[in-house]
CSV table of C-alpha atoms and ligand atoms in Angstrom, one decimal:
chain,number,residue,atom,x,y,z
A,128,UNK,CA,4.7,-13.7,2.6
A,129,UNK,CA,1.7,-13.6,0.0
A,130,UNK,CA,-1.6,-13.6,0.8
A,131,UNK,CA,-4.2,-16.0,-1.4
A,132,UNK,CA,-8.4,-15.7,-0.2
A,133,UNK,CA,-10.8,-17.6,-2.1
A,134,UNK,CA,-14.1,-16.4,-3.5
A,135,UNK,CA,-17.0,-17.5,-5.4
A,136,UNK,CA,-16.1,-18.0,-8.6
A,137,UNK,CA,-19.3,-16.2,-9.1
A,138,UNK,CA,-20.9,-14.6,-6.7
A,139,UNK,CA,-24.5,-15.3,-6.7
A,140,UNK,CA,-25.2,-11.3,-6.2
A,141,UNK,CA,-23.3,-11.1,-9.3
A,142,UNK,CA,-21.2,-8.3,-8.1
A,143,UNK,CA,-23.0,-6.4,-5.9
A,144,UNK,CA,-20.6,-7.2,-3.1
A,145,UNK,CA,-22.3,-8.8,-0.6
A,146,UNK,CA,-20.2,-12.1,-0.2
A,147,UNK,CA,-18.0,-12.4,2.7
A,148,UNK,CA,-14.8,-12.0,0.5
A,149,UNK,CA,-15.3,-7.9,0.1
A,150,UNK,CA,-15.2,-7.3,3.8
A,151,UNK,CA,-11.6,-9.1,3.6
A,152,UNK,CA,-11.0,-7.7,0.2
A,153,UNK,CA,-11.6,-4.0,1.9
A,154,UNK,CA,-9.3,-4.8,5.5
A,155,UNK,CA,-6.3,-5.8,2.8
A,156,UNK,CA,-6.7,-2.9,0.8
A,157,UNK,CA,-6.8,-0.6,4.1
A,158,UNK,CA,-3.9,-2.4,5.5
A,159,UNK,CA,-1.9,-2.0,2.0
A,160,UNK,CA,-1.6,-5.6,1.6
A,161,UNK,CA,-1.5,-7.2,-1.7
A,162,UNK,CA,-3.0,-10.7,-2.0
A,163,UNK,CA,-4.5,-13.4,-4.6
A,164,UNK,CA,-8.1,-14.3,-5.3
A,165,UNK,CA,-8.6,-18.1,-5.8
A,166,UNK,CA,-11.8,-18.8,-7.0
A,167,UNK,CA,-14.0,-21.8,-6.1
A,168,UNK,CA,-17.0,-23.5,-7.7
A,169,UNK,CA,-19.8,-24.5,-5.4
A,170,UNK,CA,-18.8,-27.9,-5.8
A,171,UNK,CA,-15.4,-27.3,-5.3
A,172,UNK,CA,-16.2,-26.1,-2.3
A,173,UNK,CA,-17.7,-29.3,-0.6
A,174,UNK,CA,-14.5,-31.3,-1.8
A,175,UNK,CA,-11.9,-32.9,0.3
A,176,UNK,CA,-9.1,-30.0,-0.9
A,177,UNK,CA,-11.0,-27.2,0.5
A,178,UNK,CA,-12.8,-28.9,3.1
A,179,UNK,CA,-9.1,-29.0,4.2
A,180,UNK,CA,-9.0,-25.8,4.6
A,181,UNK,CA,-12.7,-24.6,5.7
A,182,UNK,CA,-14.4,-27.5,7.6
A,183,UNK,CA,-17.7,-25.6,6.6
A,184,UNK,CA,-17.3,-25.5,2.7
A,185,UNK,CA,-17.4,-22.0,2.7
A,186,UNK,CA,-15.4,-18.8,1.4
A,187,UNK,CA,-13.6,-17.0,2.3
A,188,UNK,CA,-11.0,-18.2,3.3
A,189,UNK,CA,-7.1,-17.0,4.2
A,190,UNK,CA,-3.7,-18.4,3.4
A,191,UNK,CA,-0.6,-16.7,4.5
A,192,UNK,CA,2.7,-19.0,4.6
A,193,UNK,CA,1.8,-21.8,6.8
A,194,UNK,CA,-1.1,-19.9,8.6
A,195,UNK,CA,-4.8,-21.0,6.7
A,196,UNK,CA,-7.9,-19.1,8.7
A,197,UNK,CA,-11.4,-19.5,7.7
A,198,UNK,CA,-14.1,-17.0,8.7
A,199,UNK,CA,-14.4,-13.5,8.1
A,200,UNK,CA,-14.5,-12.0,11.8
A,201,UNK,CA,-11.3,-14.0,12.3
A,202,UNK,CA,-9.5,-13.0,9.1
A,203,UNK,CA,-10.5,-9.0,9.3
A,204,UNK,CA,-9.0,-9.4,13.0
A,205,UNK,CA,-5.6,-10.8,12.1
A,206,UNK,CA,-5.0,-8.8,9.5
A,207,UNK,CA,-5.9,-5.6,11.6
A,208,UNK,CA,-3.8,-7.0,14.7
A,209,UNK,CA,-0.8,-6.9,12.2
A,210,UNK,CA,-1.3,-4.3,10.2
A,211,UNK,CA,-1.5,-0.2,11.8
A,212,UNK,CA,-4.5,1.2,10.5
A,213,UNK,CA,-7.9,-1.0,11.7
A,214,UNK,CA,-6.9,-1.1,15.4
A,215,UNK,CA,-6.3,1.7,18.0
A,216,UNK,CA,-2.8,1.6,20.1
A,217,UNK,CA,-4.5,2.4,23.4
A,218,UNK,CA,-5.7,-1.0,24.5
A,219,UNK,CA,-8.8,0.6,26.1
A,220,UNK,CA,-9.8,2.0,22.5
A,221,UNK,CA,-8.5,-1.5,21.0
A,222,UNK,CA,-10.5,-3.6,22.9
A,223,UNK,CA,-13.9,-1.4,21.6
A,224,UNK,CA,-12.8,-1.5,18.5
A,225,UNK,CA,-12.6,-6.1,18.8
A,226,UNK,CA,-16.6,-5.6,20.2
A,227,UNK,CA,-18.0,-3.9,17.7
A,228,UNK,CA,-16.3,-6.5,15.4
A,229,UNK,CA,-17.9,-9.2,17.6
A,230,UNK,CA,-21.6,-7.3,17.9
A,231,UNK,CA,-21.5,-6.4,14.2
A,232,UNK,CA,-21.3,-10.4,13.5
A,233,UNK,CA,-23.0,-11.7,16.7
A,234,UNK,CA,-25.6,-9.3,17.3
A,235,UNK,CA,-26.4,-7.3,14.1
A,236,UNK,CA,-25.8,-10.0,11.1
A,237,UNK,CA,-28.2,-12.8,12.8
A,238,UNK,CA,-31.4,-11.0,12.1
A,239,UNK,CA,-30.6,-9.9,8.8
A,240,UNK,CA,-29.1,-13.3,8.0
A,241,UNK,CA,-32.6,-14.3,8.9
A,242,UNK,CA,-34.3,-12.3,6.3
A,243,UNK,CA,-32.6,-14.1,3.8
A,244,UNK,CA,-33.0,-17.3,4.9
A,245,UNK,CA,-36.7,-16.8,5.6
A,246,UNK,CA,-37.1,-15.0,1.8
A,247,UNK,CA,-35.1,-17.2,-0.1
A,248,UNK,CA,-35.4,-20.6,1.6
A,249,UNK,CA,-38.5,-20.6,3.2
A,250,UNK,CA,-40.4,-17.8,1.0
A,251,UNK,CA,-42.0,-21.3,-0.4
A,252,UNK,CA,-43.2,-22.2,3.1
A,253,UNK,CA,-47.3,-21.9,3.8
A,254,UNK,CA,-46.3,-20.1,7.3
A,255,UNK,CA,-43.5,-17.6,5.1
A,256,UNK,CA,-45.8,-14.5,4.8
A,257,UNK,CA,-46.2,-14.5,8.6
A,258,UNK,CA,-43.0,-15.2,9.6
A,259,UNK,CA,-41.3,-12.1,7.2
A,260,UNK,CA,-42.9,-9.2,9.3
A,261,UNK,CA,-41.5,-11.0,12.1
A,262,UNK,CA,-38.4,-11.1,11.1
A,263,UNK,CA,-37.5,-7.5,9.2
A,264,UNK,CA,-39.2,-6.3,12.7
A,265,UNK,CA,-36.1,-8.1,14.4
A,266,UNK,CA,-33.8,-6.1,12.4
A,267,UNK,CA,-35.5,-3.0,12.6
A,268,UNK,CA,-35.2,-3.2,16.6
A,269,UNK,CA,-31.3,-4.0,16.3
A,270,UNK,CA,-31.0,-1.2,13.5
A,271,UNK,CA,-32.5,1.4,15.9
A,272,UNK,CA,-30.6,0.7,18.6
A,273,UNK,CA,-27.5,1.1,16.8
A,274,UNK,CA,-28.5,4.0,15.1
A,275,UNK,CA,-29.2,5.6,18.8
A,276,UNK,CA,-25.9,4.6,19.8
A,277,UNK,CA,-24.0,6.4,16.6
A,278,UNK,CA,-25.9,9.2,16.9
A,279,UNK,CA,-24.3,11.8,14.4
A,280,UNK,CA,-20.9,10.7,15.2
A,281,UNK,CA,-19.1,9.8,11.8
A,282,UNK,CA,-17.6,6.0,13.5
A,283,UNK,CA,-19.1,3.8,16.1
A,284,UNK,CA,-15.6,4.6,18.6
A,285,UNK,CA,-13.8,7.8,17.8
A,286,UNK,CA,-11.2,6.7,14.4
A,287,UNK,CA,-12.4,4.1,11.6
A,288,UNK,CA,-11.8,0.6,12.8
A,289,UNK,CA,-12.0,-3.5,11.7
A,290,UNK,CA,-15.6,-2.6,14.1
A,291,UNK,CA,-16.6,0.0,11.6
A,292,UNK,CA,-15.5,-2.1,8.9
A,293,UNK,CA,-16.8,-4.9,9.8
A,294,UNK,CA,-20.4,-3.2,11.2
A,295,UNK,CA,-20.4,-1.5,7.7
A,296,UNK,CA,-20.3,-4.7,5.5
A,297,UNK,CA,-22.7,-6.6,8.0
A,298,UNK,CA,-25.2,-3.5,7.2
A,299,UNK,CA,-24.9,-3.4,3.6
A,300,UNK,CA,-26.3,-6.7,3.5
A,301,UNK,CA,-29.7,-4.9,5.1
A,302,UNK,CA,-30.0,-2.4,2.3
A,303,UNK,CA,-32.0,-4.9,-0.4
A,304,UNK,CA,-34.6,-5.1,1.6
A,305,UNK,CA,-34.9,-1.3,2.1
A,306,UNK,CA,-34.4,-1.6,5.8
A,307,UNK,CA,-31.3,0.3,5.7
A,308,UNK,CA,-33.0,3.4,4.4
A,309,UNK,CA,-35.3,3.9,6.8
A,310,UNK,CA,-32.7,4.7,9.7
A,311,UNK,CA,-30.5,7.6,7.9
A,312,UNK,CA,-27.8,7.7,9.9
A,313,UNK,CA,-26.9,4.2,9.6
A,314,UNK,CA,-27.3,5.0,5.5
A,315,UNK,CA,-24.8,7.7,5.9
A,316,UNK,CA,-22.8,5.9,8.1
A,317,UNK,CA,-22.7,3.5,5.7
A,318,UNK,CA,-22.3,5.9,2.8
A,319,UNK,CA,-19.3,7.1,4.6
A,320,UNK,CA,-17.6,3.4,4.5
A,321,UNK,CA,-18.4,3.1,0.9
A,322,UNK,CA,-16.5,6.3,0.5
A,323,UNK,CA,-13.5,5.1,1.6
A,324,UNK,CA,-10.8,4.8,-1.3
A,325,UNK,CA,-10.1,1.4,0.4
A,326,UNK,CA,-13.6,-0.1,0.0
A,327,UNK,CA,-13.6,1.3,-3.3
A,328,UNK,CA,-10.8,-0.6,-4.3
A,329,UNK,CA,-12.2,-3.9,-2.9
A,330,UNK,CA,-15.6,-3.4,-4.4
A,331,UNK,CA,-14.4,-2.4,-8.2
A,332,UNK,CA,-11.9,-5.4,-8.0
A,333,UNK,CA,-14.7,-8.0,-6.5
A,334,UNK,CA,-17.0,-6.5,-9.2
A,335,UNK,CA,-14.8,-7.2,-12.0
A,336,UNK,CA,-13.7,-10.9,-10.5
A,337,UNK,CA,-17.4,-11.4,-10.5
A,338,UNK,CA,-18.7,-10.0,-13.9
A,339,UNK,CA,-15.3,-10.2,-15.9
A,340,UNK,CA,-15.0,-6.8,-16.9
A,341,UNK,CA,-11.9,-4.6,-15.7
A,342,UNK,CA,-12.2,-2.7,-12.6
A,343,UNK,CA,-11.8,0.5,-14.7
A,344,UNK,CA,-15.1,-0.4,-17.3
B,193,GTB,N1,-19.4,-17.1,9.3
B,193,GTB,C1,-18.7,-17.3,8.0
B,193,GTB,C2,-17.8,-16.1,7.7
B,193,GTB,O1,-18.1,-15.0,8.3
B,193,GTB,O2,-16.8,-16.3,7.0
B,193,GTB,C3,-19.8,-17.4,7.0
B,193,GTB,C4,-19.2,-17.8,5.6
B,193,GTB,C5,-20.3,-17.9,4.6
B,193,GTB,O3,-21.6,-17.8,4.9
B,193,GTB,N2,-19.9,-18.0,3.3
B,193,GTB,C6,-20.8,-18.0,2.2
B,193,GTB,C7,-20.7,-19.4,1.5
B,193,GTB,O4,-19.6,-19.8,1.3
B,193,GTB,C8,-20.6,-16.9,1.2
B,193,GTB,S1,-20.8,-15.3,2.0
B,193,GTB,N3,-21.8,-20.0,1.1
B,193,GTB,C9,-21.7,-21.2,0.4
B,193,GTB,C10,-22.2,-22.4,1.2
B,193,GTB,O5,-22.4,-22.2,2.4
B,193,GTB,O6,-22.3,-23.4,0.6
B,193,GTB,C11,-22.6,-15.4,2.2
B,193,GTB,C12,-23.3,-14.8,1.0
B,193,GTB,C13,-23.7,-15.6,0.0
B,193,GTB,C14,-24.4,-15.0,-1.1
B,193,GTB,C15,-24.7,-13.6,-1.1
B,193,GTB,N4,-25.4,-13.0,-2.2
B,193,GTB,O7,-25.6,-13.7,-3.2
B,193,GTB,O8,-25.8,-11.9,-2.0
B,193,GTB,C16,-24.3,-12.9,0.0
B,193,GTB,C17,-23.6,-13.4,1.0
């Protein structure tokens, strides 16, 4: 059965690889799966057809055969519950793996979400210059926290995993604002998922779909 995602047609981080298709991009390649990139212009996506589809006008999205999924967490899981590779076999192990899917996007990705909502929404706003320490300090607490939980081991539960993968892309979207950096061993950590031949693969290919040259320029 083929697989089809949509994207932006162009990302507005023009191919820096921070929009919710590379963390799908990077489960497919890590599962071996080949798939199709349909892109869609911000209008397109506030129409009827792919309101259809994502009832939140967003991307990504997923189409396999009948089955159409919207939203990353859920995608990266289904493709790791059918695929070996992004989920352990002992159900103890599993089940880890599945919350640090859920705390990467419920615990970790609010706060930094936040950051860009208060820098490029509200950065306008009389009360913005006192609300931004705020904020990054919100991050900063979560980053520390899960930098003391890693410690120097190289994945968040023994073997890479969709939590690792999915922690990974949540904290790339912290590295911008230079947060990142200052806890190293969530930099290497993160290093060490960028390493991976299969992120490489999803990043050169989003790159290209976003800039139009060939993964190989
Ligand atoms: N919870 C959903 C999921 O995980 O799939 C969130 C989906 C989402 O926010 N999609 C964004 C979108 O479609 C793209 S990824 N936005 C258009 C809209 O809402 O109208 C978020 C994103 C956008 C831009 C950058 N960037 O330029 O750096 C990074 C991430």
């Amino acid at each position: 059965m083929s697989i089809t995602i949509t994207a932006f047609e162009r990302s507005p981080d023009g191919g820096m690889g921070l929009a919710r298709d590379t963390r799908v991009r990077w489960a497919l390649e890590e599962a071996g799966l080949p798939y199709a990139v349909r892109p869609v212009s911000f209008s397109a996506m506030k129409a009827p057809a792919h309101l259809a589809i994502h009832p939140f006008g967003q991307i990504p999205t997923y189409e396999e055969g009948e089955l159409v999924l919207f939203e990353s967490g859920a995608i990266i899981f289904h493709i790791a519950a059918h695929h070996p590779g992004l989920l352990p076999e002992d159900s103890n192990a599993r089940a880890r793996a599945v919350m640090w899917m859920f705390a990467a996007l419920n615990t970790v990705e609010p706060p930094i979400l936040e950051l860009a909502t208060a820098k490029f929404q509200e950065g306008g706003k009389s009360w913005s210059r006192e609300r931004l320490p705020l904020v990054a300090e919100r991050i900063r607490q979560r980053l520390g926290q899960l930098s003391a939980r890693l410690g120097d081991a190289e994945w968040l539960d023994g073997q890479f995993s969709a939590g690792d993968l999915t922690m990974v892309s949540v904290l790339l979207r912290s590295r911008p604002s230079g947060i990142l950096d200052e806890f190293p061993r969530l930099a290497a950590y993160v290093a060490r998922g960028e390493a991976r031949p299969a992120y490489q693969r999803a990043f050169a290919d989003q790159q290209a779909f976003n800039t139009g040259r060939s993964p190989a320029a």
